[in-house]
Amino acid sequence: MEQRLFIAACVMYAFTWLTRWLKRKEKINSRRAFAWWHTVFTVIILSCVWWVFAFIMGEGGLAPIPVWKKCAAGIITLGLAVYGYKRALQADTPRQQKIMKEDLDWANTVYFAGFVASLVMFFLVQAFKIPSASMENTLLIGDHLFVNKAVYGFRVPFTKKHFLPFKQVEREDIVIFTFPATHKEQINCGGVQYGKDFVKRVIGMPGDKVEVRQGRVWLNDEELSRQPYERYEELERVPKEGEYDMAEYQALWKTHRLDNELGMELRDNFGPVIVPENTYFVMGDNRDNSCDSRFWGPVPRENIKGKAWFIHWPVSRWRIIK
């Protein structure tokens, strides 16, 4: 989201700079040239708006945008562009100056707001919407929350590098991260997860030995006590099919291929594996309905964007996230 805002802001800044240059060179003084300039402005600003809102309407890239919404956006853009062209073509010189001032005011507003918002989202806080039931009952479908992006260190824009951390990732932190896919066609949990943001709770730290037996989590050969945030369902557990070569098992897990080999067995009987250096083992609080590290492997530190901080919508669920 922050990258889209930053790019949209750069586009609008470039347009305002180009407009001032064209004006100095008297390239847009004629009615027809001015009308085309105004039309291009209308298309650019609407395209930036649709591009940013497409990310929001698609729940951060997790849900496809319906075709009818794409068609509606295209029709609205085309209609406003045609209207703007005719309006500018009929304008006299004073009217042209007024239209240009309005357009540049809008462009200045968009690029300034875009730069400020993108900087805040790059370094401090980002909004996130819960798309699935994997964190119930801690986080519910449709919860809107703020993510603290500074707590684990400021991220260098357009990279995964962090600096000046206030704290390190700790066990039981609820973190937001980019899915650790190695290529765009990678299939996990029945679909392509590349580029999507996930929210899970940290269970295993680097070097920990993690295992799941009959649905219960074991850490370093000790069963973890059940926590209030954990949710289980009364269901028949999937049995373990057999014994595996643990070196091969670990390799498949680290390279995000284990679920394609063993499927739903991993929900109830998993491991043991050793969490590699600079990675974390994460799980959903809704243990029986979560696509998590049991299926697709460890989360690299560099993929973690921040810590879930505060539910701000709906109002009835305002709370600090723990």
PDB file of C-alpha atoms in Angstrom:
ATOM      1  CA  MET A   1       0.000   0.000   0.000  1.00  0.00           C
ATOM      2  CA  GLU A   2       2.719   2.468   0.993  1.00  0.00           C
ATOM      3  CA  GLN A   3       4.581   1.771  -2.239  1.00  0.00           C
ATOM      4  CA  ARG A   4       1.477   2.524  -4.298  1.00  0.00           C
ATOM      5  CA  LEU A   5       0.939   5.801  -2.460  1.00  0.00           C
ATOM      6  CA  PHE A   6       4.565   6.808  -2.981  1.00  0.00           C
ATOM      7  CA  ILE A   7       4.481   5.991  -6.710  1.00  0.00           C
ATOM      8  CA  ALA A   8       1.162   7.856  -7.136  1.00  0.00           C
ATOM      9  CA  ALA A   9       2.668  10.866  -5.351  1.00  0.00           C
ATOM     10  CA  CYS A  10       5.733  10.775  -7.628  1.00  0.00           C
ATOM     11  CA  VAL A  11       3.522  10.627 -10.728  1.00  0.00           C
ATOM     12  CA  MET A  12       1.518  13.667  -9.610  1.00  0.00           C
ATOM     13  CA  TYR A  13       4.679  15.583  -8.695  1.00  0.00           C
ATOM     14  CA  ALA A  14       6.155  14.849 -12.130  1.00  0.00           C
ATOM     15  CA  PHE A  15       2.913  16.008 -13.764  1.00  0.00           C
ATOM     16  CA  THR A  16       2.915  19.346 -11.908  1.00  0.00           C
ATOM     17  CA  TRP A  17       6.557  19.927 -12.834  1.00  0.00           C
ATOM     18  CA  LEU A  18       5.859  19.102 -16.503  1.00  0.00           C
ATOM     19  CA  THR A  19       2.805  21.380 -16.523  1.00  0.00           C
ATOM     20  CA  ARG A  20       4.804  24.356 -15.281  1.00  0.00           C
ATOM     21  CA  TRP A  21       7.483  23.666 -17.902  1.00  0.00           C
ATOM     22  CA  LEU A  22       4.887  23.463 -20.689  1.00  0.00           C
ATOM     23  CA  LYS A  23       3.295  26.672 -19.465  1.00  0.00           C
ATOM     24  CA  ARG A  24       6.628  28.528 -19.514  1.00  0.00           C
ATOM     25  CA  LYS A  25       7.259  27.276 -23.045  1.00  0.00           C
ATOM     26  CA  GLU A  26       3.721  28.311 -24.066  1.00  0.00           C
ATOM     27  CA  LYS A  27       2.981  24.793 -25.287  1.00  0.00           C
ATOM     28  CA  ILE A  28      -0.548  24.603 -23.847  1.00  0.00           C
ATOM     29  CA  ASN A  29      -1.907  28.044 -24.688  1.00  0.00           C
ATOM     30  CA  SER A  30      -4.219  26.988 -27.514  1.00  0.00           C
ATOM     31  CA  ARG A  31      -7.666  25.679 -26.626  1.00  0.00           C
ATOM     32  CA  ARG A  32      -7.080  22.254 -28.168  1.00  0.00           C
ATOM     33  CA  ALA A  33      -3.678  21.784 -26.493  1.00  0.00           C
ATOM     34  CA  PHE A  34      -5.104  22.925 -23.163  1.00  0.00           C
ATOM     35  CA  ALA A  35      -8.094  20.583 -23.558  1.00  0.00           C
ATOM     36  CA  TRP A  36      -5.788  17.620 -24.131  1.00  0.00           C
ATOM     37  CA  TRP A  37      -3.638  18.649 -21.177  1.00  0.00           C
ATOM     38  CA  HIS A  38      -6.713  18.762 -18.907  1.00  0.00           C
ATOM     39  CA  THR A  39      -7.886  15.382 -20.231  1.00  0.00           C
ATOM     40  CA  VAL A  40      -4.509  13.786 -19.504  1.00  0.00           C
ATOM     41  CA  PHE A  41      -4.606  15.251 -15.997  1.00  0.00           C
ATOM     42  CA  THR A  42      -8.080  13.785 -15.406  1.00  0.00           C
ATOM     43  CA  VAL A  43      -7.004  10.313 -16.570  1.00  0.00           C
ATOM     44  CA  ILE A  44      -3.770  10.365 -14.539  1.00  0.00           C
ATOM     45  CA  ILE A  45      -5.320  11.485 -11.271  1.00  0.00           C
ATOM     46  CA  LEU A  46      -8.230   9.054 -11.567  1.00  0.00           C
ATOM     47  CA  SER A  47      -5.868   6.204 -12.480  1.00  0.00           C
ATOM     48  CA  CYS A  48      -3.790   6.929  -9.364  1.00  0.00           C
ATOM     49  CA  VAL A  49      -6.937   6.955  -7.222  1.00  0.00           C
ATOM     50  CA  TRP A  50      -8.271   3.682  -8.695  1.00  0.00           C
ATOM     51  CA  TRP A  51      -4.853   2.030  -8.392  1.00  0.00           C
ATOM     52  CA  VAL A  52      -4.605   2.829  -4.688  1.00  0.00           C
ATOM     53  CA  PHE A  53      -8.207   1.938  -3.920  1.00  0.00           C
ATOM     54  CA  ALA A  54      -7.926  -1.312  -5.875  1.00  0.00           C
ATOM     55  CA  PHE A  55      -5.460  -2.429  -3.206  1.00  0.00           C
ATOM     56  CA  ILE A  56      -7.929  -1.487  -0.457  1.00  0.00           C
ATOM     57  CA  MET A  57     -10.990  -3.013  -2.170  1.00  0.00           C
ATOM     58  CA  GLY A  58      -8.983  -6.163  -2.759  1.00  0.00           C
ATOM     59  CA  GLU A  59      -8.185  -6.428   0.979  1.00  0.00           C
ATOM     60  CA  GLY A  60      -4.514  -5.702   0.466  1.00  0.00           C
ATOM     61  CA  GLY A  61      -4.187  -7.941  -2.550  1.00  0.00           C
ATOM     62  CA  LEU A  62      -5.812 -10.917  -0.796  1.00  0.00           C
ATOM     63  CA  ALA A  63      -9.080 -10.779  -2.729  1.00  0.00           C
ATOM     64  CA  PRO A  64      -9.559 -10.381  -6.497  1.00  0.00           C
ATOM     65  CA  ILE A  65     -11.293  -7.243  -7.751  1.00  0.00           C
ATOM     66  CA  PRO A  66     -14.657  -8.125  -9.382  1.00  0.00           C
ATOM     67  CA  VAL A  67     -14.819  -7.473 -13.119  1.00  0.00           C
ATOM     68  CA  TRP A  68     -17.838  -5.208 -12.708  1.00  0.00           C
ATOM     69  CA  LYS A  69     -15.856  -2.899 -10.421  1.00  0.00           C
ATOM     70  CA  LYS A  70     -13.038  -2.688 -12.947  1.00  0.00           C
ATOM     71  CA  CYS A  71     -15.540  -1.912 -15.732  1.00  0.00           C
ATOM     72  CA  ALA A  72     -17.267   0.701 -13.570  1.00  0.00           C
ATOM     73  CA  ALA A  73     -13.938   2.420 -12.851  1.00  0.00           C
ATOM     74  CA  GLY A  74     -13.084   2.422 -16.561  1.00  0.00           C
ATOM     75  CA  ILE A  75     -16.470   3.854 -17.560  1.00  0.00           C
ATOM     76  CA  ILE A  76     -16.289   6.593 -14.905  1.00  0.00           C
ATOM     77  CA  THR A  77     -12.756   7.523 -15.983  1.00  0.00           C
ATOM     78  CA  LEU A  78     -13.712   7.632 -19.658  1.00  0.00           C
ATOM     79  CA  GLY A  79     -16.838   9.676 -18.959  1.00  0.00           C
ATOM     80  CA  LEU A  80     -15.009  12.245 -16.840  1.00  0.00           C
ATOM     81  CA  ALA A  81     -12.191  12.465 -19.403  1.00  0.00           C
ATOM     82  CA  VAL A  82     -14.644  13.228 -22.239  1.00  0.00           C
ATOM     83  CA  TYR A  83     -16.494  15.749 -20.075  1.00  0.00           C
ATOM     84  CA  GLY A  84     -13.211  17.405 -19.082  1.00  0.00           C
ATOM     85  CA  TYR A  85     -12.059  17.639 -22.696  1.00  0.00           C
ATOM     86  CA  LYS A  86     -15.257  19.352 -23.855  1.00  0.00           C
ATOM     87  CA  ARG A  87     -15.264  21.655 -20.824  1.00  0.00           C
ATOM     88  CA  ALA A  88     -11.657  22.729 -21.400  1.00  0.00           C
ATOM     89  CA  LEU A  89     -12.121  23.077 -25.169  1.00  0.00           C
ATOM     90  CA  GLN A  90     -14.948  25.593 -24.667  1.00  0.00           C
ATOM     91  CA  ALA A  91     -13.125  27.627 -22.015  1.00  0.00           C
ATOM     92  CA  ASP A  92     -11.837  31.134 -22.733  1.00  0.00           C
ATOM     93  CA  THR A  93      -8.473  32.318 -21.382  1.00  0.00           C
ATOM     94  CA  PRO A  94      -9.687  33.377 -17.874  1.00  0.00           C
ATOM     95  CA  ARG A  95     -11.606  30.118 -17.570  1.00  0.00           C
ATOM     96  CA  GLN A  96      -8.542  28.130 -18.675  1.00  0.00           C
ATOM     97  CA  GLN A  97      -6.458  29.774 -15.972  1.00  0.00           C
ATOM     98  CA  LYS A  98      -9.070  28.908 -13.367  1.00  0.00           C
ATOM     99  CA  ILE A  99      -9.244  25.266 -14.524  1.00  0.00           C
ATOM    100  CA  MET A 100      -5.448  24.996 -14.529  1.00  0.00           C
ATOM    101  CA  LYS A 101      -5.246  26.423 -11.006  1.00  0.00           C
ATOM    102  CA  GLU A 102      -7.862  23.916  -9.799  1.00  0.00           C
ATOM    103  CA  ASP A 103      -6.026  21.014 -11.456  1.00  0.00           C
ATOM    104  CA  LEU A 104      -2.664  22.000 -10.021  1.00  0.00           C
ATOM    105  CA  ASP A 105      -4.201  22.469  -6.581  1.00  0.00           C
ATOM    106  CA  TRP A 106      -5.560  18.914  -6.781  1.00  0.00           C
ATOM    107  CA  ALA A 107      -2.221  17.595  -8.029  1.00  0.00           C
ATOM    108  CA  ASN A 108      -0.342  19.361  -5.223  1.00  0.00           C
ATOM    109  CA  THR A 109      -2.795  17.984  -2.653  1.00  0.00           C
ATOM    110  CA  VAL A 110      -2.484  14.434  -3.987  1.00  0.00           C
ATOM    111  CA  TYR A 111       1.288  14.332  -4.144  1.00  0.00           C
ATOM    112  CA  PHE A 112       1.769  16.026  -0.761  1.00  0.00           C
ATOM    113  CA  ALA A 113      -0.756  13.749   0.952  1.00  0.00           C
ATOM    114  CA  GLY A 114       0.698  10.727  -0.863  1.00  0.00           C
ATOM    115  CA  PHE A 115       4.256  11.500   0.215  1.00  0.00           C
ATOM    116  CA  VAL A 116       3.251  12.091   3.848  1.00  0.00           C
ATOM    117  CA  ALA A 117       1.027   8.993   4.029  1.00  0.00           C
ATOM    118  CA  SER A 118       3.612   6.759   2.353  1.00  0.00           C
ATOM    119  CA  LEU A 119       6.372   7.933   4.708  1.00  0.00           C
ATOM    120  CA  VAL A 120       4.157   7.264   7.734  1.00  0.00           C
ATOM    121  CA  MET A 121       3.298   3.812   6.387  1.00  0.00           C
ATOM    122  CA  PHE A 122       6.884   3.016   5.416  1.00  0.00           C
ATOM    123  CA  PHE A 123       8.269   3.839   8.843  1.00  0.00           C
ATOM    124  CA  LEU A 124       5.586   4.035  11.546  1.00  0.00           C
ATOM    125  CA  VAL A 125       2.045   2.696  11.183  1.00  0.00           C
ATOM    126  CA  GLN A 126       0.095   0.740   8.589  1.00  0.00           C
ATOM    127  CA  ALA A 127      -3.565  -0.193   8.420  1.00  0.00           C
ATOM    128  CA  PHE A 128      -4.450  -3.865   7.976  1.00  0.00           C
ATOM    129  CA  LYS A 129      -7.740  -5.746   7.548  1.00  0.00           C
ATOM    130  CA  ILE A 130      -8.168  -9.313   8.810  1.00  0.00           C
ATOM    131  CA  PRO A 131      -9.203 -11.440   5.800  1.00  0.00           C
ATOM    132  CA  SER A 132      -9.628 -14.893   7.394  1.00  0.00           C
ATOM    133  CA  ALA A 133     -10.593 -16.756  10.551  1.00  0.00           C
ATOM    134  CA  SER A 134      -7.087 -18.085  11.255  1.00  0.00           C
ATOM    135  CA  MET A 135      -6.561 -15.781  14.282  1.00  0.00           C
ATOM    136  CA  GLU A 136      -9.966 -16.207  15.914  1.00  0.00           C
ATOM    137  CA  ASN A 137     -10.900 -15.391  18.583  1.00  0.00           C
ATOM    138  CA  THR A 138      -8.085 -12.865  19.025  1.00  0.00           C
ATOM    139  CA  LEU A 139      -8.709 -11.249  15.635  1.00  0.00           C
ATOM    140  CA  LEU A 140     -11.974 -11.675  13.736  1.00  0.00           C
ATOM    141  CA  ILE A 141     -12.724 -11.488  10.020  1.00  0.00           C
ATOM    142  CA  GLY A 142     -13.238  -7.823   9.122  1.00  0.00           C
ATOM    143  CA  ASP A 143     -11.299  -6.391  12.070  1.00  0.00           C
ATOM    144  CA  HIS A 144      -9.358  -3.287  11.039  1.00  0.00           C
ATOM    145  CA  LEU A 145      -6.136  -2.811  12.935  1.00  0.00           C
ATOM    146  CA  PHE A 146      -3.037  -0.674  13.044  1.00  0.00           C
ATOM    147  CA  VAL A 147       0.375  -2.295  12.676  1.00  0.00           C
ATOM    148  CA  ASN A 148       3.354  -0.841  14.540  1.00  0.00           C
ATOM    149  CA  LYS A 149       6.070  -0.887  11.872  1.00  0.00           C
ATOM    150  CA  ALA A 150       8.741   0.878  13.935  1.00  0.00           C
ATOM    151  CA  VAL A 151       8.876  -1.475  16.901  1.00  0.00           C
ATOM    152  CA  TYR A 152      11.167  -4.036  15.195  1.00  0.00           C
ATOM    153  CA  GLY A 153      13.188  -1.340  13.414  1.00  0.00           C
ATOM    154  CA  PHE A 154      12.583   1.138  10.627  1.00  0.00           C
ATOM    155  CA  ARG A 155      12.450  -0.422   7.175  1.00  0.00           C
ATOM    156  CA  VAL A 156      14.477   1.009   4.312  1.00  0.00           C
ATOM    157  CA  PRO A 157      11.891   1.878   1.604  1.00  0.00           C
ATOM    158  CA  PHE A 158      11.532  -0.670  -1.233  1.00  0.00           C
ATOM    159  CA  THR A 159      13.767  -3.139   0.619  1.00  0.00           C
ATOM    160  CA  LYS A 160      13.385  -5.637   3.458  1.00  0.00           C
ATOM    161  CA  LYS A 161      16.240  -4.189   5.490  1.00  0.00           C
ATOM    162  CA  HIS A 162      15.585  -2.778   8.998  1.00  0.00           C
ATOM    163  CA  PHE A 163      17.565  -0.496  11.274  1.00  0.00           C
ATOM    164  CA  LEU A 164      17.318   0.963  14.812  1.00  0.00           C
ATOM    165  CA  PRO A 165      14.960  -1.645  16.355  1.00  0.00           C
ATOM    166  CA  PHE A 166      13.215  -0.716  19.611  1.00  0.00           C
ATOM    167  CA  LYS A 167      12.867  -4.421  20.461  1.00  0.00           C
ATOM    168  CA  GLN A 168      13.426  -7.835  18.948  1.00  0.00           C
ATOM    169  CA  VAL A 169      10.715 -10.229  17.840  1.00  0.00           C
ATOM    170  CA  GLU A 170       9.581 -12.253  20.851  1.00  0.00           C
ATOM    171  CA  ARG A 171       7.627 -15.454  21.369  1.00  0.00           C
ATOM    172  CA  GLU A 172       3.831 -14.848  21.369  1.00  0.00           C
ATOM    173  CA  ASP A 173       4.118 -11.556  19.434  1.00  0.00           C
ATOM    174  CA  ILE A 174       1.411 -11.219  16.779  1.00  0.00           C
ATOM    175  CA  VAL A 175       3.243 -10.171  13.628  1.00  0.00           C
ATOM    176  CA  ILE A 176       2.316  -9.089  10.108  1.00  0.00           C
ATOM    177  CA  PHE A 177       4.629 -10.396   7.405  1.00  0.00           C
ATOM    178  CA  THR A 178       4.929 -10.913   3.693  1.00  0.00           C
ATOM    179  CA  PHE A 179       4.359 -14.555   2.790  1.00  0.00           C
ATOM    180  CA  PRO A 180       7.760 -16.259   2.334  1.00  0.00           C
ATOM    181  CA  ALA A 181       7.266 -17.534  -1.199  1.00  0.00           C
ATOM    182  CA  THR A 182      10.339 -18.032  -3.353  1.00  0.00           C
ATOM    183  CA  HIS A 183       8.542 -17.562  -6.695  1.00  0.00           C
ATOM    184  CA  LYS A 184       5.189 -16.299  -7.990  1.00  0.00           C
ATOM    185  CA  GLU A 185       3.847 -19.720  -9.021  1.00  0.00           C
ATOM    186  CA  GLN A 186       4.529 -21.379  -5.666  1.00  0.00           C
ATOM    187  CA  ILE A 187       1.468 -23.230  -4.328  1.00  0.00           C
ATOM    188  CA  ASN A 188       0.811 -23.465  -0.589  1.00  0.00           C
ATOM    189  CA  CYS A 189      -2.389 -24.289   1.282  1.00  0.00           C
ATOM    190  CA  GLY A 190      -4.140 -24.904  -2.020  1.00  0.00           C
ATOM    191  CA  GLY A 191      -3.295 -21.621  -3.757  1.00  0.00           C
ATOM    192  CA  VAL A 192      -0.761 -18.970  -4.702  1.00  0.00           C
ATOM    193  CA  GLN A 193       0.229 -16.875  -1.668  1.00  0.00           C
ATOM    194  CA  TYR A 194       3.070 -14.869  -3.251  1.00  0.00           C
ATOM    195  CA  GLY A 195       3.115 -11.199  -2.222  1.00  0.00           C
ATOM    196  CA  LYS A 196       0.286 -11.507   0.310  1.00  0.00           C
ATOM    197  CA  ASP A 197       0.434 -10.173   3.864  1.00  0.00           C
ATOM    198  CA  PHE A 198      -0.280 -12.672   6.653  1.00  0.00           C
ATOM    199  CA  VAL A 199      -0.903 -12.206  10.383  1.00  0.00           C
ATOM    200  CA  LYS A 200       0.123 -14.954  12.846  1.00  0.00           C
ATOM    201  CA  ARG A 201       1.518 -15.458  16.337  1.00  0.00           C
ATOM    202  CA  VAL A 202       5.200 -16.283  16.878  1.00  0.00           C
ATOM    203  CA  ILE A 203       5.579 -19.713  18.500  1.00  0.00           C
ATOM    204  CA  GLY A 204       9.118 -20.806  17.721  1.00  0.00           C
ATOM    205  CA  MET A 205      12.285 -18.709  17.859  1.00  0.00           C
ATOM    206  CA  PRO A 206      15.505 -19.344  15.897  1.00  0.00           C
ATOM    207  CA  GLY A 207      17.072 -22.595  17.077  1.00  0.00           C
ATOM    208  CA  ASP A 208      13.880 -23.939  18.709  1.00  0.00           C
ATOM    209  CA  LYS A 209      12.721 -27.495  18.115  1.00  0.00           C
ATOM    210  CA  VAL A 210       9.030 -27.471  17.173  1.00  0.00           C
ATOM    211  CA  GLU A 211       6.654 -30.404  16.926  1.00  0.00           C
ATOM    212  CA  VAL A 212       2.887 -30.931  16.812  1.00  0.00           C
ATOM    213  CA  ARG A 213       1.404 -34.130  18.254  1.00  0.00           C
ATOM    214  CA  GLN A 214      -2.295 -34.778  17.905  1.00  0.00           C
ATOM    215  CA  GLY A 215      -2.913 -31.054  17.517  1.00  0.00           C
ATOM    216  CA  ARG A 216      -0.871 -29.959  20.531  1.00  0.00           C
ATOM    217  CA  VAL A 217       2.349 -27.965  20.187  1.00  0.00           C
ATOM    218  CA  TRP A 218       5.614 -29.204  21.662  1.00  0.00           C
ATOM    219  CA  LEU A 219       8.558 -26.831  22.018  1.00  0.00           C
ATOM    220  CA  ASN A 220      12.034 -28.121  22.758  1.00  0.00           C
ATOM    221  CA  ASP A 221      10.553 -31.515  23.756  1.00  0.00           C
ATOM    222  CA  GLU A 222       8.045 -30.012  26.217  1.00  0.00           C
ATOM    223  CA  GLU A 223       4.329 -29.668  25.573  1.00  0.00           C
ATOM    224  CA  LEU A 224       3.219 -26.043  25.705  1.00  0.00           C
ATOM    225  CA  SER A 225       0.498 -25.297  28.215  1.00  0.00           C
ATOM    226  CA  ARG A 226      -2.784 -24.272  26.646  1.00  0.00           C
ATOM    227  CA  GLN A 227      -3.203 -20.501  26.413  1.00  0.00           C
ATOM    228  CA  PRO A 228      -6.469 -18.490  26.608  1.00  0.00           C
ATOM    229  CA  TYR A 229      -5.998 -17.232  23.051  1.00  0.00           C
ATOM    230  CA  GLU A 230      -5.842 -20.748  21.523  1.00  0.00           C
ATOM    231  CA  ARG A 231      -8.935 -22.096  19.780  1.00  0.00           C
ATOM    232  CA  TYR A 232      -9.516 -25.760  18.928  1.00  0.00           C
ATOM    233  CA  GLU A 233     -12.445 -27.604  17.417  1.00  0.00           C
ATOM    234  CA  GLU A 234     -13.872 -30.954  18.393  1.00  0.00           C
ATOM    235  CA  LEU A 235     -12.828 -32.988  15.384  1.00  0.00           C
ATOM    236  CA  GLU A 236     -11.165 -36.224  14.457  1.00  0.00           C
ATOM    237  CA  ARG A 237      -7.404 -35.830  14.278  1.00  0.00           C
ATOM    238  CA  VAL A 238      -5.609 -36.748  11.048  1.00  0.00           C
ATOM    239  CA  PRO A 239      -3.229 -39.601  11.876  1.00  0.00           C
ATOM    240  CA  LYS A 240       0.454 -39.582  11.068  1.00  0.00           C
ATOM    241  CA  GLU A 241       0.941 -41.803   8.030  1.00  0.00           C
ATOM    242  CA  GLY A 242       4.420 -43.062   8.808  1.00  0.00           C
ATOM    243  CA  GLU A 243       8.015 -42.281   9.699  1.00  0.00           C
ATOM    244  CA  TYR A 244      10.071 -39.902   7.583  1.00  0.00           C
ATOM    245  CA  ASP A 245      13.693 -39.153   6.939  1.00  0.00           C
ATOM    246  CA  MET A 246      14.023 -36.096   9.165  1.00  0.00           C
ATOM    247  CA  ALA A 247      16.796 -34.489   7.130  1.00  0.00           C
ATOM    248  CA  GLU A 248      14.608 -34.607   4.022  1.00  0.00           C
ATOM    249  CA  TYR A 249      11.591 -33.516   6.090  1.00  0.00           C
ATOM    250  CA  GLN A 250      13.497 -30.459   7.374  1.00  0.00           C
ATOM    251  CA  ALA A 251      14.696 -29.589   3.859  1.00  0.00           C
ATOM    252  CA  LEU A 252      11.180 -29.780   2.393  1.00  0.00           C
ATOM    253  CA  TRP A 253       9.835 -27.639   5.223  1.00  0.00           C
ATOM    254  CA  LYS A 254      12.549 -24.970   4.903  1.00  0.00           C
ATOM    255  CA  THR A 255      11.922 -24.705   1.146  1.00  0.00           C
ATOM    256  CA  HIS A 256       8.109 -24.385   1.522  1.00  0.00           C
ATOM    257  CA  ARG A 257       7.298 -27.716  -0.132  1.00  0.00           C
ATOM    258  CA  LEU A 258       6.200 -29.884   2.781  1.00  0.00           C
ATOM    259  CA  ASP A 259       2.452 -29.282   2.529  1.00  0.00           C
ATOM    260  CA  ASN A 260       2.475 -30.399  -1.108  1.00  0.00           C
ATOM    261  CA  GLU A 261       3.899 -33.726   0.075  1.00  0.00           C
ATOM    262  CA  LEU A 262       1.869 -34.408   3.250  1.00  0.00           C
ATOM    263  CA  GLY A 263      -1.201 -32.145   3.101  1.00  0.00           C
ATOM    264  CA  MET A 264      -3.624 -31.978   6.051  1.00  0.00           C
ATOM    265  CA  GLU A 265      -1.626 -34.451   8.116  1.00  0.00           C
ATOM    266  CA  LEU A 266       0.574 -31.492   9.078  1.00  0.00           C
ATOM    267  CA  ARG A 267      -2.262 -29.798  10.953  1.00  0.00           C
ATOM    268  CA  ASP A 268      -2.284 -32.435  13.695  1.00  0.00           C
ATOM    269  CA  ASN A 269       1.081 -34.182  13.420  1.00  0.00           C
ATOM    270  CA  PHE A 270       4.071 -32.130  12.382  1.00  0.00           C
ATOM    271  CA  GLY A 271       7.836 -32.277  12.785  1.00  0.00           C
ATOM    272  CA  PRO A 272       9.979 -32.158  14.679  1.00  0.00           C
ATOM    273  CA  VAL A 273      11.893 -29.405  12.879  1.00  0.00           C
ATOM    274  CA  ILE A 274      14.562 -26.937  13.953  1.00  0.00           C
ATOM    275  CA  VAL A 275      13.738 -23.282  13.269  1.00  0.00           C
ATOM    276  CA  PRO A 276      16.627 -21.905  11.171  1.00  0.00           C
ATOM    277  CA  GLU A 277      18.664 -18.868  12.141  1.00  0.00           C
ATOM    278  CA  ASN A 278      16.965 -15.500  11.504  1.00  0.00           C
ATOM    279  CA  THR A 279      13.570 -17.143  10.972  1.00  0.00           C
ATOM    280  CA  TYR A 280      10.465 -17.795  13.093  1.00  0.00           C
ATOM    281  CA  PHE A 281       7.796 -20.464  13.420  1.00  0.00           C
ATOM    282  CA  VAL A 282       4.325 -18.870  13.412  1.00  0.00           C
ATOM    283  CA  MET A 283       0.815 -20.232  13.938  1.00  0.00           C
ATOM    284  CA  GLY A 284      -2.726 -18.948  13.902  1.00  0.00           C
ATOM    285  CA  ASP A 285      -4.606 -18.864  17.213  1.00  0.00           C
ATOM    286  CA  ASN A 286      -7.388 -20.816  15.488  1.00  0.00           C
ATOM    287  CA  ARG A 287      -5.154 -23.874  15.432  1.00  0.00           C
ATOM    288  CA  ASP A 288      -7.434 -26.157  13.442  1.00  0.00           C
ATOM    289  CA  ASN A 289      -8.158 -23.569  10.717  1.00  0.00           C
ATOM    290  CA  SER A 290      -4.875 -21.842   9.999  1.00  0.00           C
ATOM    291  CA  CYS A 291      -2.519 -21.920   7.034  1.00  0.00           C
ATOM    292  CA  ASP A 292       0.731 -21.368   8.922  1.00  0.00           C
ATOM    293  CA  SER A 293       4.329 -22.525   9.416  1.00  0.00           C
ATOM    294  CA  ARG A 294       3.239 -26.129   9.823  1.00  0.00           C
ATOM    295  CA  PHE A 295       2.368 -26.139   6.133  1.00  0.00           C
ATOM    296  CA  TRP A 296       4.694 -23.679   4.403  1.00  0.00           C
ATOM    297  CA  GLY A 297       7.769 -23.259   6.571  1.00  0.00           C
ATOM    298  CA  PRO A 298       9.578 -20.596   8.578  1.00  0.00           C
ATOM    299  CA  VAL A 299       9.183 -16.819   8.249  1.00  0.00           C
ATOM    300  CA  PRO A 300      12.468 -14.943   7.595  1.00  0.00           C
ATOM    301  CA  ARG A 301      13.085 -11.946   9.834  1.00  0.00           C
ATOM    302  CA  GLU A 302      13.308  -9.703   6.775  1.00  0.00           C
ATOM    303  CA  ASN A 303       9.701 -10.571   5.805  1.00  0.00           C
ATOM    304  CA  ILE A 304       8.236  -9.288   9.079  1.00  0.00           C
ATOM    305  CA  LYS A 305       6.669  -5.846   8.603  1.00  0.00           C
ATOM    306  CA  GLY A 306       5.616  -5.081  12.148  1.00  0.00           C
ATOM    307  CA  LYS A 307       3.620  -6.004  15.227  1.00  0.00           C
ATOM    308  CA  ALA A 308      -0.177  -5.985  15.443  1.00  0.00           C
ATOM    309  CA  TRP A 309      -0.987  -3.062  17.711  1.00  0.00           C
ATOM    310  CA  PHE A 310      -4.574  -1.811  17.964  1.00  0.00           C
ATOM    311  CA  ILE A 311      -8.032  -2.747  16.624  1.00  0.00           C
ATOM    312  CA  HIS A 312      -9.693   0.503  15.529  1.00  0.00           C
ATOM    313  CA  TRP A 313     -12.778  -0.855  13.746  1.00  0.00           C
ATOM    314  CA  PRO A 314     -15.478  -1.845  14.505  1.00  0.00           C
ATOM    315  CA  VAL A 315     -15.814   0.495  17.477  1.00  0.00           C
ATOM    316  CA  SER A 316     -17.199  -2.292  19.647  1.00  0.00           C
ATOM    317  CA  ARG A 317     -13.842  -4.112  19.345  1.00  0.00           C
ATOM    318  CA  TRP A 318     -11.490  -1.216  20.162  1.00  0.00           C
ATOM    319  CA  ARG A 319      -8.572  -2.759  22.046  1.00  0.00           C
ATOM    320  CA  ILE A 320      -4.832  -3.175  22.307  1.00  0.00           C
ATOM    321  CA  ILE A 321      -3.858  -6.471  20.702  1.00  0.00           C
ATOM    322  CA  LYS A 322      -2.170  -9.039  22.939  1.00  0.00           C
TER     323      LYS A 322
END
